[in-house]
């Protein structure tokens, strides 16, 4: 039976199990040395069972948080609206901290809030930097979309840098449907830095207009002073700032690029958020007031049934049993 994890990154925390086991072993050795003269071997054996129970409980909790799922189910979902594709910049410049906690996390939160306000619209997610990756095809399965979005990071794409034009063209080619002209929106969220030679952005968005796709561009980042790009070492947890040679790299919003893109198409809309707060849900809701909707249809989705409660419940039982054993000792 295949097991699927909706939040697999949490499994990295399984290192806590051997770490806890090591601590228990170290404590047991020290305790045994201290009580050897008193012949308390039975006490030492009982602690081994408690340690095993604690380690097992930790493992079960980690598995529960990873949202394990099996038992494939078919679910009929209604779709009655538009196609909304979020094109999100995940280049390293989006790690700049001129927005809290940084540009990328701020954008992800705004997208999640926007999706909460949708009903029946299909949503898709494309991440880009020096290359573009489709992380969620058009779907009305919002849970799957949220899972894909939460995992978005600069490591989600294979190439660094930023190629906005290439990302737009790939989205149009691989994700958007030419038969739904006038009923599709592409929401681009970026700081506008285009650092890699690639397709011209303006020419790319003109293809969107030909396909009947509306472009909504959101520019984020400090437009004047800019900000350094914070980097964190995953192993040591130490922070540093990106450098080119010995000079720290500063990044700022390039709004002119985005203005040119939206001005090149009839339905292009640009919002200059800069480094202030923005409500993407409200912005899109206002745009949608006069939008064309597609006819009601349904889509059969296959989803694995979440089973996290089994692991969480088992962890509680193991801890209770371990506690009962300790009291009996």
Coordinates of C-alpha atoms in Angstrom, one line a residue:
X1 CA 0.0 0.0 0.0
X2 CA 1.6 3.3 -1.1
X3 CA 1.9 6.0 1.5
X4 CA 1.9 9.7 0.5
X5 CA 3.0 12.6 2.7
X6 CA 1.4 16.0 2.1
X7 CA 4.1 17.7 4.2
X8 CA 7.2 15.6 3.5
X9 CA 9.7 18.2 4.7
X10 CA 8.7 17.5 8.3
X11 CA 10.3 14.0 8.0
X12 CA 13.7 15.8 8.2
X13 CA 12.9 16.1 12.0
X14 CA 13.3 12.3 12.3
X15 CA 16.9 13.1 13.3
X16 CA 15.4 13.8 16.8
X17 CA 14.8 10.1 17.3
X18 CA 18.5 9.0 17.2
X19 CA 19.4 12.2 19.1
X20 CA 17.0 11.3 21.9
X21 CA 18.2 7.7 21.9
X22 CA 21.7 8.9 22.3
X23 CA 20.8 11.1 25.2
X24 CA 19.0 8.2 26.9
X25 CA 21.9 5.9 26.4
X26 CA 24.3 8.5 27.8
X27 CA 22.1 9.1 30.8
X28 CA 21.7 5.3 31.4
X29 CA 25.4 4.7 31.3
X30 CA 26.0 7.4 33.8
X31 CA 23.2 6.2 36.0
X32 CA 24.4 2.6 35.9
X33 CA 27.8 3.7 37.0
X34 CA 26.4 5.6 39.9
X35 CA 24.1 2.8 41.2
X36 CA 26.3 -0.3 40.3
X37 CA 27.4 -0.7 44.0
X38 CA 23.7 -0.8 45.1
X39 CA 22.7 -3.6 42.8
X40 CA 19.8 -1.7 41.1
X41 CA 19.9 -3.5 37.8
X42 CA 16.1 -3.8 37.6
X43 CA 15.8 0.0 37.7
X44 CA 18.2 0.2 34.8
X45 CA 16.2 -2.2 32.7
X46 CA 12.9 -0.4 33.3
X47 CA 14.4 2.9 32.1
X48 CA 15.3 1.2 28.8
X49 CA 11.7 0.5 28.1
X50 CA 10.8 4.1 29.0
X51 CA 13.5 5.4 26.6
X52 CA 12.2 3.2 23.8
X53 CA 8.7 4.4 24.3
X54 CA 9.8 8.0 24.2
X55 CA 11.8 7.6 21.0
X56 CA 8.9 5.7 19.4
X57 CA 6.5 8.5 20.4
X58 CA 8.8 11.2 18.9
X59 CA 8.9 9.2 15.6
X60 CA 5.1 8.9 15.6
X61 CA 4.6 12.6 16.2
X62 CA 7.0 13.5 13.3
X63 CA 5.1 11.1 11.0
X64 CA 1.8 12.7 12.0
X65 CA 3.0 16.2 11.3
X66 CA 4.2 15.0 7.9
X67 CA 0.5 14.4 7.1
X68 CA 0.7 10.7 6.0
X69 CA -2.1 9.6 3.6
X70 CA -3.2 6.4 1.9
X71 CA -6.4 4.8 0.6
X72 CA -6.9 6.7 -2.7
X73 CA -10.4 8.2 -2.9
X74 CA -12.2 9.8 -5.8
X75 CA -13.9 13.2 -5.1
X76 CA -16.1 15.2 -7.4
X77 CA -15.3 18.9 -7.2
X78 CA -17.3 21.7 -8.8
X79 CA -15.6 24.3 -11.0
X80 CA -17.6 27.3 -12.1
X81 CA -15.2 30.2 -12.5
X82 CA -12.0 31.3 -14.1
X83 CA -8.5 29.9 -14.4
X84 CA -6.1 31.7 -12.1
X85 CA -2.3 31.0 -12.5
X86 CA 0.1 32.4 -9.9
X87 CA 3.5 33.0 -11.4
X88 CA 5.8 33.4 -8.4
X89 CA 9.4 34.6 -8.5
X90 CA 11.6 32.4 -6.2
X91 CA 15.0 33.8 -7.2
X92 CA 17.3 34.6 -4.3
X93 CA 16.6 38.3 -4.5
X94 CA 13.1 37.4 -3.1
X95 CA 14.9 36.5 0.1
X96 CA 15.5 40.2 0.7
X97 CA 14.1 41.4 4.1
X98 CA 12.7 44.7 3.1
X99 CA 9.3 43.0 3.7
X100 CA 8.6 40.9 6.8
X101 CA 9.9 38.3 7.0
X102 CA 11.1 38.5 3.4
X103 CA 9.7 39.2 0.0
X104 CA 9.0 35.5 -0.8
X105 CA 7.2 34.6 2.4
X106 CA 5.2 37.8 2.2
X107 CA 4.1 36.9 -1.4
X108 CA 3.2 33.3 -0.4
X109 CA 1.0 34.5 2.5
X110 CA -0.7 37.0 0.1
X111 CA -1.4 34.1 -2.4
X112 CA -2.8 31.9 0.3
X113 CA -5.1 34.6 1.4
X114 CA -6.2 35.2 -2.2
X115 CA -7.0 31.5 -2.7
X116 CA -9.1 31.5 0.4
X117 CA -11.5 33.9 -1.3
X118 CA -11.9 31.8 -4.4
X119 CA -14.7 29.4 -5.0
X120 CA -14.9 27.2 -8.1
X121 CA -12.0 28.8 -9.8
X122 CA -9.2 26.6 -11.0
X123 CA -5.8 27.6 -9.6
X124 CA -2.3 26.8 -10.8
X125 CA 1.2 27.6 -9.6
X126 CA 4.4 28.2 -11.6
X127 CA 7.7 29.0 -9.8
X128 CA 10.5 30.7 -11.7
X129 CA 14.0 32.1 -11.4
X130 CA 16.5 31.3 -14.2
X131 CA 14.1 28.5 -15.2
X132 CA 10.4 27.9 -14.7
X133 CA 8.8 24.9 -13.0
X134 CA 5.1 24.0 -12.9
X135 CA 4.4 23.1 -9.3
X136 CA 0.6 22.8 -9.5
X137 CA -1.4 22.3 -12.7
X138 CA -4.7 23.9 -13.0
X139 CA -7.0 22.4 -10.4
X140 CA -9.9 23.0 -7.9
X141 CA -8.0 21.0 -5.3
X142 CA -7.0 24.0 -3.2
X143 CA -5.3 21.8 -0.5
X144 CA -2.9 20.4 -3.1
X145 CA -2.2 24.0 -4.3
X146 CA -1.5 25.2 -0.7
X147 CA 0.9 22.3 -0.1
X148 CA 2.8 23.1 -3.3
X149 CA 3.0 26.8 -2.4
X150 CA 4.2 26.3 1.1
X151 CA 7.2 24.3 -0.3
X152 CA 8.2 27.1 -2.7
X153 CA 11.8 28.3 -2.2
X154 CA 14.8 29.2 -4.3
X155 CA 15.7 25.5 -4.3
X156 CA 12.4 24.7 -6.2
X157 CA 13.9 25.6 -9.6
X158 CA 16.9 24.2 -11.3
X159 CA 18.6 27.4 -12.3
X160 CA 19.3 30.7 -10.6
X161 CA 18.9 34.2 -11.9
X162 CA 15.7 35.6 -13.2
X163 CA 14.0 35.2 -16.6
X164 CA 10.6 36.7 -16.5
X165 CA 9.9 36.4 -20.2
X166 CA 10.8 32.7 -20.3
X167 CA 8.5 32.1 -17.3
X168 CA 5.6 33.8 -19.0
X169 CA 6.1 31.8 -22.3
X170 CA 6.4 28.5 -20.5
X171 CA 3.2 29.2 -18.5
X172 CA 1.3 30.0 -21.6
X173 CA 2.7 27.0 -23.4
X174 CA 2.3 24.3 -20.7
X175 CA -0.5 25.5 -18.5
X176 CA -3.0 27.9 -20.0
X177 CA -5.8 26.7 -22.3
X178 CA -6.3 28.7 -25.6
X179 CA -9.9 27.4 -25.6
X180 CA -10.7 29.5 -22.5
X181 CA -9.8 32.8 -23.9
X182 CA -11.1 35.7 -21.8
X183 CA -11.5 33.5 -18.7
X184 CA -7.9 33.1 -17.6
X185 CA -5.7 35.3 -15.4
X186 CA -2.0 35.3 -14.9
X187 CA -0.9 36.9 -11.6
X188 CA 2.8 37.6 -11.7
X189 CA 4.5 38.4 -8.3
X190 CA 8.1 39.5 -8.6
X191 CA 10.6 42.2 -7.7
X192 CA 11.1 42.8 -11.5
X193 CA 14.8 42.0 -11.6
X194 CA 15.6 40.2 -14.9
X195 CA 19.2 39.1 -14.7
X196 CA 19.5 36.4 -17.3
X197 CA 19.3 36.8 -21.1
X198 CA 16.2 35.3 -22.3
X199 CA 12.9 36.0 -24.2
X200 CA 11.9 39.7 -24.2
X201 CA 9.3 40.3 -21.4
X202 CA 7.2 42.6 -23.5
X203 CA 7.1 40.2 -26.5
X204 CA 6.2 37.4 -24.1
X205 CA 3.2 39.2 -22.6
X206 CA 1.9 40.1 -26.1
X207 CA 1.4 36.4 -26.6
X208 CA -0.8 36.4 -23.5
X209 CA -3.0 39.0 -25.0
X210 CA -3.3 37.0 -28.2
X211 CA -4.4 34.0 -26.1
X212 CA -7.0 36.0 -24.2
X213 CA -5.1 35.9 -20.9
X214 CA -5.2 38.9 -18.6
X215 CA -1.9 39.9 -16.9
X216 CA -1.9 41.1 -13.3
X217 CA 1.6 42.1 -12.2
X218 CA 2.5 42.7 -8.5
X219 CA 5.8 44.5 -7.9
X220 CA 7.3 43.9 -4.4
X221 CA 10.5 45.2 -2.8
X222 CA 11.9 48.5 -1.7
X223 CA 12.2 50.7 -4.9
X224 CA 14.7 53.2 -3.6
X225 CA 17.4 52.0 -1.2
X226 CA 16.8 48.3 -1.7
X227 CA 17.9 45.5 0.6
X228 CA 20.6 42.9 1.1
X229 CA 19.8 39.3 0.3
X230 CA 19.8 37.2 3.5
X231 CA 21.2 33.6 3.3
X232 CA 20.9 31.0 6.0
X233 CA 23.1 27.8 6.2
X234 CA 20.7 24.9 6.8
X235 CA 23.2 22.8 8.6
X236 CA 24.7 25.4 11.0
X237 CA 21.8 27.9 11.1
X238 CA 24.2 30.8 10.6
X239 CA 23.1 33.8 8.6
X240 CA 25.1 35.8 6.0
X241 CA 24.4 38.1 3.1
X242 CA 24.9 37.3 -0.6
X243 CA 28.1 38.7 -2.1
X244 CA 29.5 39.2 -5.5
X245 CA 33.2 38.8 -4.9
X246 CA 33.7 40.7 -1.7
X247 CA 30.8 43.2 -2.2
X248 CA 27.4 42.6 -0.7
X249 CA 24.6 42.4 -3.2
X250 CA 21.7 44.8 -2.9
X251 CA 18.4 44.3 -4.6
X252 CA 15.5 46.6 -5.2
X253 CA 12.2 46.7 -7.0
X254 CA 12.5 47.2 -10.8
X255 CA 9.0 48.5 -11.4
X256 CA 9.7 50.0 -14.8
X257 CA 10.1 46.4 -16.3
X258 CA 6.7 45.5 -14.9
X259 CA 5.0 48.7 -16.0
X260 CA 6.3 48.1 -19.6
X261 CA 4.9 44.6 -19.5
X262 CA 1.4 45.6 -18.4
X263 CA 1.3 48.6 -20.6
X264 CA 2.0 46.4 -23.7
X265 CA -1.3 44.6 -23.4
X266 CA -4.9 45.9 -23.3
X267 CA -5.9 44.2 -20.1
X268 CA -2.6 44.5 -18.2
X269 CA -2.9 45.7 -14.6
X270 CA 0.1 46.7 -12.5
X271 CA 0.1 47.2 -8.7
X272 CA 3.2 48.8 -7.2
X273 CA 3.2 47.3 -3.7
X274 CA 6.9 48.1 -3.0
X275 CA 7.7 47.1 0.6
X276 CA 4.3 48.0 2.1
X277 CA 1.5 45.7 3.1
X278 CA -0.9 44.5 0.4
X279 CA -4.1 42.5 0.2
X280 CA -4.0 40.4 -2.9
X281 CA -7.4 38.9 -2.1
X282 CA -9.0 42.3 -2.1
X283 CA -7.1 43.4 -5.3
X284 CA -8.3 40.3 -7.2
X285 CA -11.8 40.5 -5.8
X286 CA -12.1 44.1 -7.2
X287 CA -10.8 43.0 -10.6
X288 CA -13.2 40.0 -10.6
X289 CA -16.3 42.2 -10.2
X290 CA -16.7 42.5 -14.0
X291 CA -14.9 39.3 -15.0
X292 CA -16.4 36.7 -17.3
X293 CA -17.1 33.3 -15.8
X294 CA -17.1 29.9 -17.4
X295 CA -20.0 27.6 -17.3
X296 CA -20.4 25.3 -14.4
X297 CA -18.6 22.0 -14.7
X298 CA -17.2 19.2 -12.5
X299 CA -13.9 17.5 -12.1
X300 CA -13.2 14.2 -10.5
X301 CA -10.1 14.4 -8.3
X302 CA -8.1 11.5 -6.8
X303 CA -6.9 12.2 -3.3
X304 CA -5.2 10.1 -0.6
X305 CA -7.1 10.1 2.7
X306 CA -5.1 11.7 5.5
X307 CA -4.3 9.4 8.4
X308 CA -2.3 11.6 10.7
X309 CA -4.7 10.9 13.5
X310 CA -3.6 7.3 13.6
X311 CA 0.0 8.3 14.2
X312 CA -0.9 11.0 16.7
X313 CA -3.2 8.7 18.6
X314 CA -0.5 6.0 18.7
X315 CA 2.0 8.5 20.1
X316 CA -0.4 9.4 22.9
X317 CA -1.0 5.7 23.7
X318 CA 2.8 5.0 23.8
X319 CA 3.4 7.9 26.2
X320 CA 0.6 6.8 28.5
X321 CA 1.8 3.2 28.5
X322 CA 5.3 4.4 29.2
X323 CA 4.1 6.6 32.1
X324 CA 2.1 3.7 33.5
X325 CA 5.1 1.4 33.4
X326 CA 7.2 4.1 35.2
X327 CA 4.6 4.3 38.0
X328 CA 4.5 0.5 38.4
X329 CA 8.3 0.3 38.7

